[in-house]
Amino acid sequence: MPKNKSLSSLGLHTVNGNDPVINKIVFDSRQAVPGCLFAALKGGSFHGAQFVEAVLDAGASAILTDKEGELILKGIKIDALVVKKDARRALAKAVSLFMEKQPETIVAITGTNGKTSVATFCRQLWNEVGIEAINIGTTGVEGSWSTPLNNYTTPDPVKLHQLLHNAASEGVTHVAIEASSHGLDQRRLDGVEIKTTAFTNFSRDHLDYHNSYEDYFNAKKGLFERLCPKEKVGVFNIDNRKIKDVADWYALNNRILTIGYDKAADLVILSQKFNPKSQDIRFSFRDKIYQKSINLIGAFQAENLLMAALLVIVSGQEENSIFEILENIKPVRGRMELAATKKNGATVYVDYAHTPDAIEVALKSLKPHIQGNLLVIIGAGGERDQGKRPLMGTAAEQNSDFVIITDDNPRNENPSAIHQMIKQGIQNDNKVKVIADRAEAILTAVDLLKVGDGLLIAGKGHETEQVVGQNNFPFDDFEQASLSVASLDGIEQ
């Protein structure tokens, strides 16, 4: 474990000049121990400064807080108090210095959709060429070394730097990290030595957290402005106008590689041929044309895989060797994953799509693989962006033949109200059915599948729980799809 360090060596200086030795950094008051630095930050319901007296009683040596916290702490005797305008960034930088060790090559991926797939594909490609690598994100820590993350796409800085230290100690040299808008806004990645970045795509999401669409975009842009401002390498999907603008700006001080169907891209996707369980892709890169068969469903997954390939190439691997192994890459759990096939050949897929754009892209990408009708199951999370719900309904109706609306982590909201908000975006009542119980919805949809049909179960992907009220109930779309097919086809499990 890292050695104890003086507060000043962590880039933190107290208002009275005291410089205690720190043996641990925490921002959860319940984890305070004698000799620790406690970061008193503003949370969703409370400010950490409200717990400082308890932390001092536990033996904390120093307190880091912001201007708001300083006002709360007025009148409390603190031997070592550090006040920072951007206390979250100061915390992340301090943790980085305290933990000391990170893998030598770290890439970070941001975007509304595709982060998990790109990060996982990077790790798989590195592993294929014999490199010890992991990916960190929504599906946890996977690869040469693994651990769960408790549903955080981007872990808090203390947890993140502990992970990076432990991974490096286990011989991991390469890491692909998902950079969520929440994580970027809350400075969780500050202090990570990122060598290469990527911007996958951008559309509406998380407006329950961000004040506006622009605030959401600016949080993403922070990866390039704040964490990797100069002399780094960025990979951008320039089919999106806003991302192209960022790429053009980033290219002023950095090297960039671009990808897309746009002929101006460095890697151009020329054509795709879709098979029931795979696709053939033809693309050009550096004046050379490649044609490969990949075991991934959906046009967008080809974009994600090729973006991952570019990240791996600019991180030091030779392009021909990387393009040669694209066919070895496996689908990501819950990302356009084939869950079951009925006796009549109808197929059932599970995908994490939970935004209007992701639903549209997923359905459009799946359609060429399906000869018959395409059905979709959608829902929307409770206590999240309500404005996207009717847009999700519209995207589902316009890109499928039949829509079933169901529960998807309703939390403390009325599920029926969520269903109706989604249904407002659907014009044709004959194309939609509401079935609140998710298991029943999946069974009903599977029963409707005829020869050549396909079903997309959208929204939860890899998740294995359904959040209702304050309770988390076991629920796995993949497992439920398999059980439904087995039950209807009369297959013993």
GROMACS .gro file of C-alpha atoms in nm:
model
  493
    1MET     CA    1   0.000   0.000   0.000
    2PRO     CA    2   0.110   0.364  -0.050
    3LYS     CA    3   0.325   0.526   0.218
    4ASN     CA    4   0.204   0.804   0.447
    5LYS     CA    5   0.257   1.150   0.301
    6SER     CA    6   0.254   1.508   0.416
    7LEU     CA    7  -0.052   1.712   0.325
    8SER     CA    8   0.157   1.960   0.126
    9SER     CA    9   0.305   1.679  -0.086
   10LEU     CA   10  -0.051   1.612  -0.203
   11GLY     CA   11  -0.079   1.967  -0.336
   12LEU     CA   12  -0.289   2.081  -0.039
   13HIS     CA   13  -0.200   2.372   0.188
   14THR     CA   14  -0.388   2.466   0.503
   15VAL     CA   15  -0.514   2.813   0.592
   16ASN     CA   16  -0.289   2.819   0.903
   17GLY     CA   17   0.024   2.657   0.759
   18ASN     CA   18  -0.003   2.324   0.946
   19ASP     CA   19   0.121   2.026   0.745
   20PRO     CA   20   0.015   1.694   0.905
   21VAL     CA   21   0.106   1.349   0.778
   22ILE     CA   22  -0.180   1.168   0.602
   23ASN     CA   23  -0.225   0.790   0.608
   24LYS     CA   24  -0.557   0.763   0.422
   25ILE     CA   25  -0.797   0.977   0.216
   26VAL     CA   26  -1.174   0.940   0.260
   27PHE     CA   27  -1.486   1.134   0.167
   28ASP     CA   28  -1.730   0.907   0.350
   29SER     CA   29  -1.737   1.015   0.716
   30ARG     CA   30  -1.804   0.655   0.823
   31GLN     CA   31  -1.462   0.555   0.690
   32ALA     CA   32  -1.269   0.813   0.890
   33VAL     CA   33  -0.970   0.681   1.089
   34PRO     CA   34  -0.696   0.848   1.295
   35GLY     CA   35  -0.453   1.028   1.063
   36CYS     CA   36  -0.683   1.051   0.760
   37LEU     CA   37  -0.771   1.339   0.530
   38PHE     CA   38  -1.149   1.385   0.507
   39ALA     CA   39  -1.291   1.552   0.196
   40ALA     CA   40  -1.605   1.738   0.306
   41LEU     CA   41  -1.789   1.777  -0.025
   42LYS     CA   42  -2.142   1.865  -0.125
   43GLY     CA   43  -2.358   1.559  -0.192
   44GLY     CA   44  -2.709   1.506  -0.321
   45SER     CA   45  -2.878   1.562   0.016
   46PHE     CA   46  -2.610   1.684   0.258
   47HIS     CA   47  -2.281   1.868   0.262
   48GLY     CA   48  -1.995   1.665   0.403
   49ALA     CA   49  -1.900   1.955   0.626
   50GLN     CA   50  -2.200   1.867   0.842
   51PHE     CA   51  -2.016   1.553   0.955
   52VAL     CA   52  -1.677   1.708   1.026
   53GLU     CA   53  -1.712   1.710   1.406
   54ALA     CA   54  -1.771   1.333   1.403
   55VAL     CA   55  -1.476   1.289   1.169
   56LEU     CA   56  -1.249   1.491   1.397
   57ASP     CA   57  -1.364   1.281   1.691
   58ALA     CA   58  -1.259   0.976   1.490
   59GLY     CA   59  -0.908   1.121   1.466
   60ALA     CA   60  -0.895   1.282   1.121
   61SER     CA   61  -0.577   1.487   1.073
   62ALA     CA   62  -0.702   1.727   0.805
   63ILE     CA   63  -1.019   1.850   0.632
   64LEU     CA   64  -1.056   1.948   0.266
   65THR     CA   65  -1.367   2.143   0.171
   66ASP     CA   66  -1.508   2.415  -0.057
   67LYS     CA   67  -1.631   2.769   0.014
   68GLU     CA   68  -1.975   2.646   0.117
   69GLY     CA   69  -1.820   2.396   0.353
   70GLU     CA   70  -1.598   2.667   0.501
   71LEU     CA   71  -1.909   2.862   0.605
   72ILE     CA   72  -2.064   2.553   0.764
   73LEU     CA   73  -1.740   2.489   0.957
   74LYS     CA   74  -1.714   2.842   1.093
   75GLY     CA   75  -1.656   2.823   1.469
   76ILE     CA   76  -1.527   2.463   1.467
   77LYS     CA   77  -1.162   2.428   1.572
   78ILE     CA   78  -0.975   2.245   1.294
   79ASP     CA   79  -0.595   2.216   1.314
   80ALA     CA   80  -0.553   2.152   0.940
   81LEU     CA   81  -0.821   2.297   0.711
   82VAL     CA   82  -0.782   2.321   0.333
   83VAL     CA   83  -1.036   2.529   0.138
   84LYS     CA   84  -1.047   2.500  -0.242
   85LYS     CA   85  -1.279   2.658  -0.497
   86ASP     CA   86  -1.286   2.327  -0.687
   87ALA     CA   87  -1.251   2.087  -0.396
   88ARG     CA   88  -1.350   1.783  -0.605
   89ARG     CA   89  -1.064   1.839  -0.846
   90ALA     CA   90  -0.826   1.899  -0.555
   91LEU     CA   91  -0.939   1.570  -0.400
   92ALA     CA   92  -0.885   1.375  -0.721
   93LYS     CA   93  -0.537   1.522  -0.769
   94ALA     CA   94  -0.448   1.452  -0.404
   95VAL     CA   95  -0.562   1.090  -0.427
   96SER     CA   96  -0.358   1.046  -0.744
   97LEU     CA   97  -0.044   1.171  -0.567
   98PHE     CA   98  -0.119   0.963  -0.257
   99MET     CA   99  -0.173   0.634  -0.445
  100GLU     CA  100   0.138   0.696  -0.664
  101LYS     CA  101   0.095   0.408  -0.907
  102GLN     CA  102  -0.114   0.379  -1.229
  103PRO     CA  103  -0.090   0.149  -1.531
  104GLU     CA  104   0.130   0.306  -1.797
  105THR     CA  105  -0.133   0.326  -2.073
  106ILE     CA  106  -0.481   0.457  -1.991
  107VAL     CA  107  -0.745   0.549  -2.249
  108ALA     CA  108  -1.075   0.719  -2.162
  109ILE     CA  109  -1.397   0.698  -2.363
  110THR     CA  110  -1.691   0.937  -2.339
  111GLY     CA  111  -2.017   0.966  -2.531
  112THR     CA  112  -2.388   0.911  -2.471
  113ASN     CA  113  -2.377   0.552  -2.594
  114GLY     CA  114  -2.108   0.299  -2.676
  115LYS     CA  115  -1.867   0.366  -2.388
  116THR     CA  116  -1.893   0.016  -2.242
  117SER     CA  117  -1.856  -0.157  -2.578
  118VAL     CA  118  -1.556   0.051  -2.687
  119ALA     CA  119  -1.382   0.007  -2.350
  120THR     CA  120  -1.447  -0.368  -2.347
  121PHE     CA  121  -1.334  -0.409  -2.708
  122CYS     CA  122  -1.011  -0.222  -2.628
  123ARG     CA  123  -0.942  -0.461  -2.343
  124GLN     CA  124  -1.020  -0.766  -2.557
  125LEU     CA  125  -0.790  -0.646  -2.836
  126TRP     CA  126  -0.506  -0.584  -2.591
  127ASN     CA  127  -0.560  -0.923  -2.429
  128GLU     CA  128  -0.558  -1.089  -2.772
  129VAL     CA  129  -0.205  -0.961  -2.841
  130GLY     CA  130  -0.080  -1.069  -2.499
  131ILE     CA  131  -0.109  -0.741  -2.307
  132GLU     CA  132  -0.233  -0.743  -1.946
  133ALA     CA  133  -0.533  -0.511  -1.964
  134ILE     CA  134  -0.864  -0.426  -1.796
  135ASN     CA  135  -1.169  -0.214  -1.870
  136ILE     CA  136  -1.340  -0.008  -1.599
  137GLY     CA  137  -1.702   0.100  -1.626
  138THR     CA  138  -2.067   0.003  -1.617
  139THR     CA  139  -1.996  -0.371  -1.619
  140GLY     CA  140  -1.736  -0.342  -1.342
  141VAL     CA  141  -1.365  -0.415  -1.379
  142GLU     CA  142  -1.305  -0.688  -1.635
  143GLY     CA  143  -1.003  -0.852  -1.793
  144SER     CA  144  -0.668  -0.957  -1.651
  145TRP     CA  145  -0.789  -0.847  -1.307
  146SER     CA  146  -1.154  -0.802  -1.206
  147THR     CA  147  -1.380  -0.664  -0.931
  148PRO     CA  148  -1.739  -0.526  -0.913
  149LEU     CA  149  -1.812  -0.151  -0.902
  150ASN     CA  150  -2.163  -0.135  -0.754
  151ASN     CA  151  -2.325   0.017  -1.066
  152TYR     CA  152  -2.096   0.320  -1.101
  153THR     CA  153  -1.991   0.387  -1.461
  154THR     CA  154  -1.700   0.604  -1.342
  155PRO     CA  155  -1.599   0.527  -0.980
  156ASP     CA  156  -1.533   0.804  -0.727
  157PRO     CA  157  -1.168   0.924  -0.731
  158VAL     CA  158  -1.070   0.738  -0.414
  159LYS     CA  159  -1.207   0.408  -0.544
  160LEU     CA  160  -1.076   0.473  -0.896
  161HIS     CA  161  -0.719   0.541  -0.787
  162GLN     CA  162  -0.725   0.242  -0.554
  163LEU     CA  163  -0.831   0.031  -0.854
  164LEU     CA  164  -0.555   0.174  -1.071
  165HIS     CA  165  -0.294   0.122  -0.798
  166ASN     CA  166  -0.404  -0.237  -0.739
  167ALA     CA  167  -0.422  -0.313  -1.110
  168ALA     CA  168  -0.071  -0.178  -1.168
  169SER     CA  169   0.053  -0.379  -0.870
  170GLU     CA  170  -0.094  -0.693  -1.033
  171GLY     CA  171   0.096  -0.630  -1.355
  172VAL     CA  172  -0.181  -0.463  -1.556
  173THR     CA  173  -0.026  -0.216  -1.802
  174HIS     CA  174  -0.326  -0.105  -2.010
  175VAL     CA  175  -0.666   0.028  -1.901
  176ALA     CA  176  -0.975   0.152  -2.085
  177ILE     CA  177  -1.201   0.369  -1.867
  178GLU     CA  178  -1.557   0.485  -1.933
  179ALA     CA  179  -1.581   0.859  -1.871
  180SER     CA  180  -1.943   0.936  -1.783
  181SER     CA  181  -2.083   1.289  -1.779
  182HIS     CA  182  -2.146   1.257  -1.404
  183GLY     CA  183  -1.790   1.140  -1.348
  184LEU     CA  184  -1.645   1.422  -1.556
  185ASP     CA  185  -1.866   1.687  -1.396
  186GLN     CA  186  -1.771   1.563  -1.049
  187ARG     CA  187  -1.397   1.552  -1.134
  188ARG     CA  188  -1.369   1.179  -1.066
  189LEU     CA  189  -1.114   1.130  -1.345
  190ASP     CA  190  -0.893   1.428  -1.261
  191GLY     CA  191  -0.550   1.301  -1.167
  192VAL     CA  192  -0.568   1.000  -1.400
  193GLU     CA  193  -0.279   1.004  -1.648
  194ILE     CA  194  -0.482   0.963  -1.967
  195LYS     CA  195  -0.286   0.912  -2.288
  196THR     CA  196  -0.565   0.877  -2.541
  197THR     CA  197  -0.931   0.982  -2.548
  198ALA     CA  198  -1.238   0.901  -2.756
  199PHE     CA  199  -1.580   1.059  -2.819
  200THR     CA  200  -1.827   0.798  -2.949
  201ASN     CA  201  -2.152   0.987  -3.010
  202PHE     CA  202  -2.381   1.242  -2.849
  203SER     CA  203  -2.757   1.270  -2.791
  204ARG     CA  204  -3.002   1.357  -2.512
  205ASP     CA  205  -2.955   1.188  -2.175
  206HIS     CA  206  -2.915   1.263  -1.801
  207LEU     CA  207  -3.110   1.590  -1.807
  208ASP     CA  208  -3.235   1.496  -1.460
  209TYR     CA  209  -2.878   1.576  -1.349
  210HIS     CA  210  -2.751   1.835  -1.596
  211ASN     CA  211  -2.928   2.169  -1.622
  212SER     CA  212  -2.948   2.161  -2.000
  213TYR     CA  213  -2.844   1.980  -2.316
  214GLU     CA  214  -2.547   2.218  -2.345
  215ASP     CA  215  -2.439   2.156  -1.985
  216TYR     CA  216  -2.448   1.785  -2.058
  217PHE     CA  217  -2.233   1.834  -2.369
  218ASN     CA  218  -1.989   2.061  -2.186
  219ALA     CA  219  -1.943   1.795  -1.917
  220LYS     CA  220  -1.838   1.550  -2.190
  221LYS     CA  221  -1.614   1.811  -2.351
  222GLY     CA  222  -1.435   1.849  -2.015
  223LEU     CA  223  -1.248   1.525  -2.090
  224PHE     CA  224  -1.066   1.706  -2.371
  225GLU     CA  225  -1.051   2.058  -2.224
  226ARG     CA  226  -0.942   1.980  -1.869
  227LEU     CA  227  -0.802   1.627  -1.852
  228CYS     CA  228  -0.619   1.608  -2.185
  229PRO     CA  229  -0.569   1.969  -2.298
  230LYS     CA  230  -0.244   1.941  -2.497
  231GLU     CA  231  -0.019   1.696  -2.680
  232LYS     CA  232  -0.252   1.398  -2.644
  233VAL     CA  233  -0.429   1.184  -2.903
  234GLY     CA  234  -0.806   1.193  -2.955
  235VAL     CA  235  -1.031   0.960  -3.155
  236PHE     CA  236  -1.361   1.109  -3.271
  237ASN     CA  237  -1.672   0.983  -3.452
  238ILE     CA  238  -1.726   1.279  -3.683
  239ASP     CA  239  -2.066   1.167  -3.813
  240ASN     CA  240  -2.200   1.381  -3.527
  241ARG     CA  241  -2.171   1.754  -3.599
  242LYS     CA  242  -2.103   1.857  -3.239
  243ILE     CA  243  -1.832   1.595  -3.203
  244LYS     CA  244  -1.674   1.707  -3.531
  245ASP     CA  245  -1.656   2.061  -3.393
  246VAL     CA  246  -1.477   1.930  -3.082
  247ALA     CA  247  -1.240   1.729  -3.303
  248ASP     CA  248  -1.154   2.036  -3.512
  249TRP     CA  249  -1.084   2.238  -3.196
  250TYR     CA  250  -0.885   1.956  -3.032
  251ALA     CA  251  -0.670   1.916  -3.343
  252LEU     CA  252  -0.524   2.265  -3.287
  253ASN     CA  253  -0.303   2.131  -3.004
  254ASN     CA  254  -0.325   1.756  -3.042
  255ARG     CA  255  -0.312   1.470  -3.287
  256ILE     CA  256  -0.650   1.325  -3.380
  257LEU     CA  257  -0.790   1.027  -3.566
  258THR     CA  258  -1.146   1.031  -3.695
  259ILE     CA  259  -1.392   0.756  -3.778
  260GLY     CA  260  -1.731   0.746  -3.946
  261TYR     CA  261  -1.927   0.695  -4.263
  262ASP     CA  262  -1.818   1.049  -4.354
  263LYS     CA  263  -1.567   1.025  -4.639
  264ALA     CA  264  -1.351   1.288  -4.466
  265ALA     CA  265  -1.278   1.050  -4.178
  266ASP     CA  266  -0.940   0.881  -4.136
  267LEU     CA  267  -1.118   0.547  -4.100
  268VAL     CA  268  -1.420   0.530  -4.330
  269ILE     CA  269  -1.681   0.256  -4.299
  270LEU     CA  270  -1.750   0.182  -4.666
  271SER     CA  271  -2.012  -0.093  -4.645
  272GLN     CA  272  -2.169  -0.356  -4.422
  273LYS     CA  273  -2.341  -0.684  -4.499
  274PHE     CA  274  -2.562  -0.825  -4.225
  275ASN     CA  275  -2.596  -1.194  -4.144
  276PRO     CA  276  -2.824  -1.355  -3.880
  277LYS     CA  277  -2.549  -1.364  -3.616
  278SER     CA  278  -2.264  -1.159  -3.761
  279GLN     CA  279  -2.174  -0.895  -4.018
  280ASP     CA  280  -1.913  -0.831  -4.284
  281ILE     CA  281  -1.754  -0.487  -4.280
  282ARG     CA  282  -1.549  -0.308  -4.543
  283PHE     CA  283  -1.349  -0.002  -4.439
  284SER     CA  284  -1.054   0.210  -4.542
  285PHE     CA  285  -0.770   0.338  -4.327
  286ARG     CA  286  -0.454   0.517  -4.439
  287ASP     CA  287  -0.527   0.454  -4.808
  288LYS     CA  288  -0.573   0.081  -4.755
  289ILE     CA  289  -0.902  -0.109  -4.779
  290TYR     CA  290  -0.988  -0.389  -4.536
  291GLN     CA  291  -1.275  -0.639  -4.536
  292LYS     CA  292  -1.349  -0.836  -4.220
  293SER     CA  293  -1.620  -1.058  -4.073
  294ILE     CA  294  -1.708  -0.975  -3.711
  295ASN     CA  295  -1.928  -1.161  -3.463
  296LEU     CA  296  -2.130  -0.857  -3.359
  297ILE     CA  297  -2.492  -0.762  -3.421
  298GLY     CA  298  -2.582  -0.408  -3.530
  299ALA     CA  299  -2.416  -0.150  -3.752
  300PHE     CA  300  -2.324   0.067  -3.454
  301GLN     CA  301  -2.123  -0.216  -3.300
  302ALA     CA  302  -1.895  -0.209  -3.604
  303GLU     CA  303  -1.836   0.161  -3.531
  304ASN     CA  304  -1.761   0.081  -3.166
  305LEU     CA  305  -1.520  -0.200  -3.255
  306LEU     CA  306  -1.333   0.009  -3.511
  307MET     CA  307  -1.310   0.301  -3.269
  308ALA     CA  308  -1.160   0.063  -3.013
  309ALA     CA  309  -0.916  -0.059  -3.277
  310LEU     CA  310  -0.803   0.300  -3.341
  311LEU     CA  311  -0.754   0.360  -2.967
  312VAL     CA  312  -0.541   0.047  -2.942
  313ILE     CA  313  -0.341   0.142  -3.252
  314VAL     CA  314  -0.263   0.497  -3.135
  315SER     CA  315  -0.168   0.347  -2.798
  316GLY     CA  316   0.116   0.160  -2.960
  317GLN     CA  317  -0.008  -0.144  -3.151
  318GLU     CA  318   0.051  -0.211  -3.520
  319GLU     CA  319  -0.263  -0.162  -3.731
  320ASN     CA  320  -0.239  -0.478  -3.944
  321SER     CA  321  -0.207  -0.703  -3.637
  322ILE     CA  322  -0.508  -0.536  -3.471
  323PHE     CA  323  -0.732  -0.542  -3.780
  324GLU     CA  324  -0.638  -0.908  -3.827
  325ILE     CA  325  -0.794  -1.011  -3.494
  326LEU     CA  326  -1.124  -0.821  -3.517
  327GLU     CA  327  -1.306  -1.148  -3.583
  328ASN     CA  328  -1.195  -1.276  -3.239
  329ILE     CA  329  -1.381  -1.005  -3.048
  330LYS     CA  330  -1.686  -1.119  -2.854
  331PRO     CA  331  -2.008  -0.925  -2.780
  332VAL     CA  332  -2.032  -0.733  -2.454
  333ARG     CA  333  -2.274  -0.863  -2.194
  334GLY     CA  334  -2.612  -0.696  -2.253
  335ARG     CA  335  -2.503  -0.499  -2.559
  336MET     CA  336  -2.697  -0.624  -2.863
  337GLU     CA  337  -2.651  -0.973  -2.726
  338LEU     CA  338  -2.832  -1.274  -2.866
  339ALA     CA  339  -3.022  -1.410  -2.567
  340ALA     CA  340  -3.230  -1.691  -2.716
  341THR     CA  341  -3.358  -1.845  -3.039
  342LYS     CA  342  -3.702  -2.006  -3.074
  343LYS     CA  343  -3.756  -2.338  -3.252
  344ASN     CA  344  -3.906  -2.145  -3.542
  345GLY     CA  345  -3.581  -1.946  -3.580
  346ALA     CA  346  -3.710  -1.621  -3.429
  347THR     CA  347  -3.438  -1.445  -3.230
  348VAL     CA  348  -3.434  -1.248  -2.903
  349TYR     CA  349  -3.172  -0.983  -2.827
  350VAL     CA  350  -3.090  -0.785  -2.514
  351ASP     CA  351  -2.948  -0.433  -2.528
  352TYR     CA  352  -2.876  -0.152  -2.281
  353ALA     CA  353  -3.041   0.114  -2.503
  354HIS     CA  354  -3.230   0.352  -2.272
  355THR     CA  355  -3.229   0.684  -2.458
  356PRO     CA  356  -3.431   0.788  -2.766
  357ASP     CA  357  -3.121   0.794  -2.986
  358ALA     CA  358  -2.992   0.460  -2.855
  359ILE     CA  359  -3.329   0.293  -2.914
  360GLU     CA  360  -3.345   0.431  -3.268
  361VAL     CA  361  -2.990   0.324  -3.349
  362ALA     CA  362  -3.034  -0.020  -3.191
  363LEU     CA  363  -3.353  -0.094  -3.384
  364LYS     CA  364  -3.220   0.040  -3.714
  365SER     CA  365  -2.904  -0.165  -3.668
  366LEU     CA  366  -3.089  -0.482  -3.575
  367LYS     CA  367  -3.346  -0.462  -3.857
  368PRO     CA  368  -3.109  -0.580  -4.138
  369HIS     CA  369  -3.043  -0.898  -3.937
  370ILE     CA  370  -3.420  -0.973  -3.916
  371GLN     CA  371  -3.623  -1.103  -4.211
  372GLY     CA  372  -3.966  -1.081  -4.047
  373ASN     CA  373  -4.120  -0.835  -3.801
  374LEU     CA  374  -3.916  -0.658  -3.537
  375LEU     CA  375  -4.070  -0.620  -3.189
  376VAL     CA  376  -3.928  -0.413  -2.905
  377ILE     CA  377  -3.977  -0.396  -2.528
  378ILE     CA  378  -3.900  -0.059  -2.368
  379GLY     CA  379  -3.937   0.112  -2.032
  380ALA     CA  380  -3.791   0.415  -1.857
  381GLY     CA  381  -3.623   0.452  -1.520
  382GLY     CA  382  -3.810   0.627  -1.242
  383GLU     CA  383  -3.672   0.951  -1.093
  384ARG     CA  384  -3.477   1.020  -1.412
  385ASP     CA  385  -3.514   1.255  -1.711
  386GLN     CA  386  -3.889   1.259  -1.783
  387GLY     CA  387  -3.858   1.458  -2.105
  388LYS     CA  388  -3.697   1.170  -2.291
  389ARG     CA  389  -3.984   0.928  -2.225
  390PRO     CA  390  -4.223   1.024  -2.510
  391LEU     CA  391  -3.919   1.052  -2.738
  392MET     CA  392  -3.833   0.693  -2.652
  393GLY     CA  393  -4.186   0.591  -2.748
  394THR     CA  394  -4.156   0.770  -3.080
  395ALA     CA  395  -3.820   0.612  -3.157
  396ALA     CA  396  -3.957   0.267  -3.075
  397GLU     CA  397  -4.272   0.308  -3.285
  398GLN     CA  398  -4.094   0.450  -3.590
  399ASN     CA  399  -3.830   0.179  -3.603
  400SER     CA  400  -4.017  -0.139  -3.509
  401ASP     CA  401  -4.335  -0.325  -3.598
  402PHE     CA  402  -4.472  -0.356  -3.244
  403VAL     CA  403  -4.392  -0.197  -2.908
  404ILE     CA  404  -4.448  -0.335  -2.559
  405ILE     CA  405  -4.406  -0.084  -2.276
  406THR     CA  406  -4.310  -0.224  -1.936
  407ASP     CA  407  -4.137  -0.145  -1.607
  408ASP     CA  408  -3.768  -0.057  -1.602
  409ASN     CA  409  -3.646   0.036  -1.252
  410PRO     CA  410  -3.948   0.253  -1.158
  411ARG     CA  411  -3.789   0.335  -0.821
  412ASN     CA  412  -4.029   0.557  -0.622
  413GLU     CA  413  -4.232   0.680  -0.921
  414ASN     CA  414  -4.574   0.550  -1.019
  415PRO     CA  415  -4.498   0.292  -1.294
  416SER     CA  416  -4.830   0.363  -1.470
  417ALA     CA  417  -4.741   0.731  -1.501
  418ILE     CA  418  -4.408   0.638  -1.660
  419HIS     CA  419  -4.583   0.404  -1.905
  420GLN     CA  420  -4.824   0.678  -2.011
  421MET     CA  421  -4.543   0.928  -2.067
  422ILE     CA  422  -4.374   0.682  -2.301
  423LYS     CA  423  -4.702   0.603  -2.475
  424GLN     CA  424  -4.761   0.974  -2.546
  425GLY     CA  425  -4.489   0.948  -2.811
  426ILE     CA  426  -4.670   0.667  -2.995
  427GLN     CA  427  -4.932   0.766  -3.252
  428ASN     CA  428  -5.073   0.427  -3.353
  429ASP     CA  429  -5.250   0.252  -3.063
  430ASN     CA  430  -5.254  -0.070  -3.265
  431LYS     CA  431  -4.873  -0.086  -3.249
  432VAL     CA  432  -4.839  -0.070  -2.872
  433LYS     CA  433  -4.932  -0.269  -2.564
  434VAL     CA  434  -4.860  -0.188  -2.199
  435ILE     CA  435  -4.766  -0.483  -1.976
  436ALA     CA  436  -4.637  -0.358  -1.644
  437ASP     CA  437  -4.474  -0.678  -1.521
  438ARG     CA  438  -4.143  -0.713  -1.707
  439ALA     CA  439  -4.136  -1.093  -1.693
  440GLU     CA  440  -4.488  -1.110  -1.837
  441ALA     CA  441  -4.396  -0.855  -2.103
  442ILE     CA  442  -4.100  -1.067  -2.217
  443LEU     CA  443  -4.304  -1.390  -2.217
  444THR     CA  444  -4.583  -1.223  -2.418
  445ALA     CA  445  -4.340  -1.076  -2.672
  446VAL     CA  446  -4.158  -1.406  -2.719
  447ASP     CA  447  -4.494  -1.581  -2.774
  448LEU     CA  448  -4.576  -1.331  -3.051
  449LEU     CA  449  -4.260  -1.412  -3.250
  450LYS     CA  450  -4.325  -1.590  -3.579
  451VAL     CA  451  -4.079  -1.740  -3.826
  452GLY     CA  452  -3.807  -1.486  -3.911
  453ASP     CA  453  -3.917  -1.235  -3.645
  454GLY     CA  454  -3.691  -1.069  -3.393
  455LEU     CA  455  -3.733  -0.912  -3.049
  456LEU     CA  456  -3.519  -0.646  -2.885
  457ILE     CA  457  -3.547  -0.621  -2.505
  458ALA     CA  458  -3.411  -0.273  -2.441
  459GLY     CA  459  -3.312  -0.078  -2.134
  460LYS     CA  460  -3.140  -0.299  -1.878
  461GLY     CA  461  -2.874  -0.485  -2.073
  462HIS     CA  462  -2.629  -0.644  -1.828
  463GLU     CA  463  -2.825  -0.538  -1.517
  464THR     CA  464  -2.942  -0.820  -1.290
  465GLU     CA  465  -3.182  -0.628  -1.065
  466GLN     CA  466  -3.511  -0.442  -1.091
  467VAL     CA  467  -3.537  -0.139  -0.861
  468VAL     CA  468  -3.890  -0.091  -0.724
  469GLY     CA  469  -3.934   0.160  -0.444
  470GLN     CA  470  -3.643   0.110  -0.205
  471ASN     CA  471  -3.606  -0.257  -0.298
  472ASN     CA  472  -3.377  -0.431  -0.546
  473PHE     CA  473  -3.528  -0.751  -0.685
  474PRO     CA  474  -3.327  -1.006  -0.888
  475PHE     CA  475  -3.411  -0.972  -1.257
  476ASP     CA  476  -3.206  -1.057  -1.564
  477ASP     CA  477  -3.344  -0.986  -1.914
  478PHE     CA  478  -3.111  -1.244  -2.068
  479GLU     CA  479  -3.218  -1.513  -1.826
  480GLN     CA  480  -3.587  -1.422  -1.857
  481ALA     CA  481  -3.570  -1.439  -2.237
  482SER     CA  482  -3.410  -1.783  -2.222
  483LEU     CA  483  -3.671  -1.907  -1.973
  484SER     CA  484  -3.955  -1.770  -2.188
  485VAL     CA  485  -3.828  -1.941  -2.502
  486ALA     CA  486  -3.771  -2.267  -2.316
  487SER     CA  487  -4.118  -2.256  -2.164
  488LEU     CA  488  -4.298  -2.179  -2.490
  489ASP     CA  489  -4.093  -2.426  -2.693
  490GLY     CA  490  -4.132  -2.698  -2.432
  491ILE     CA  491  -3.760  -2.726  -2.362
  492GLU     CA  492  -3.649  -2.869  -2.028
  493GLN     CA  493  -3.413  -2.644  -1.832
   0.00000   0.00000   0.00000
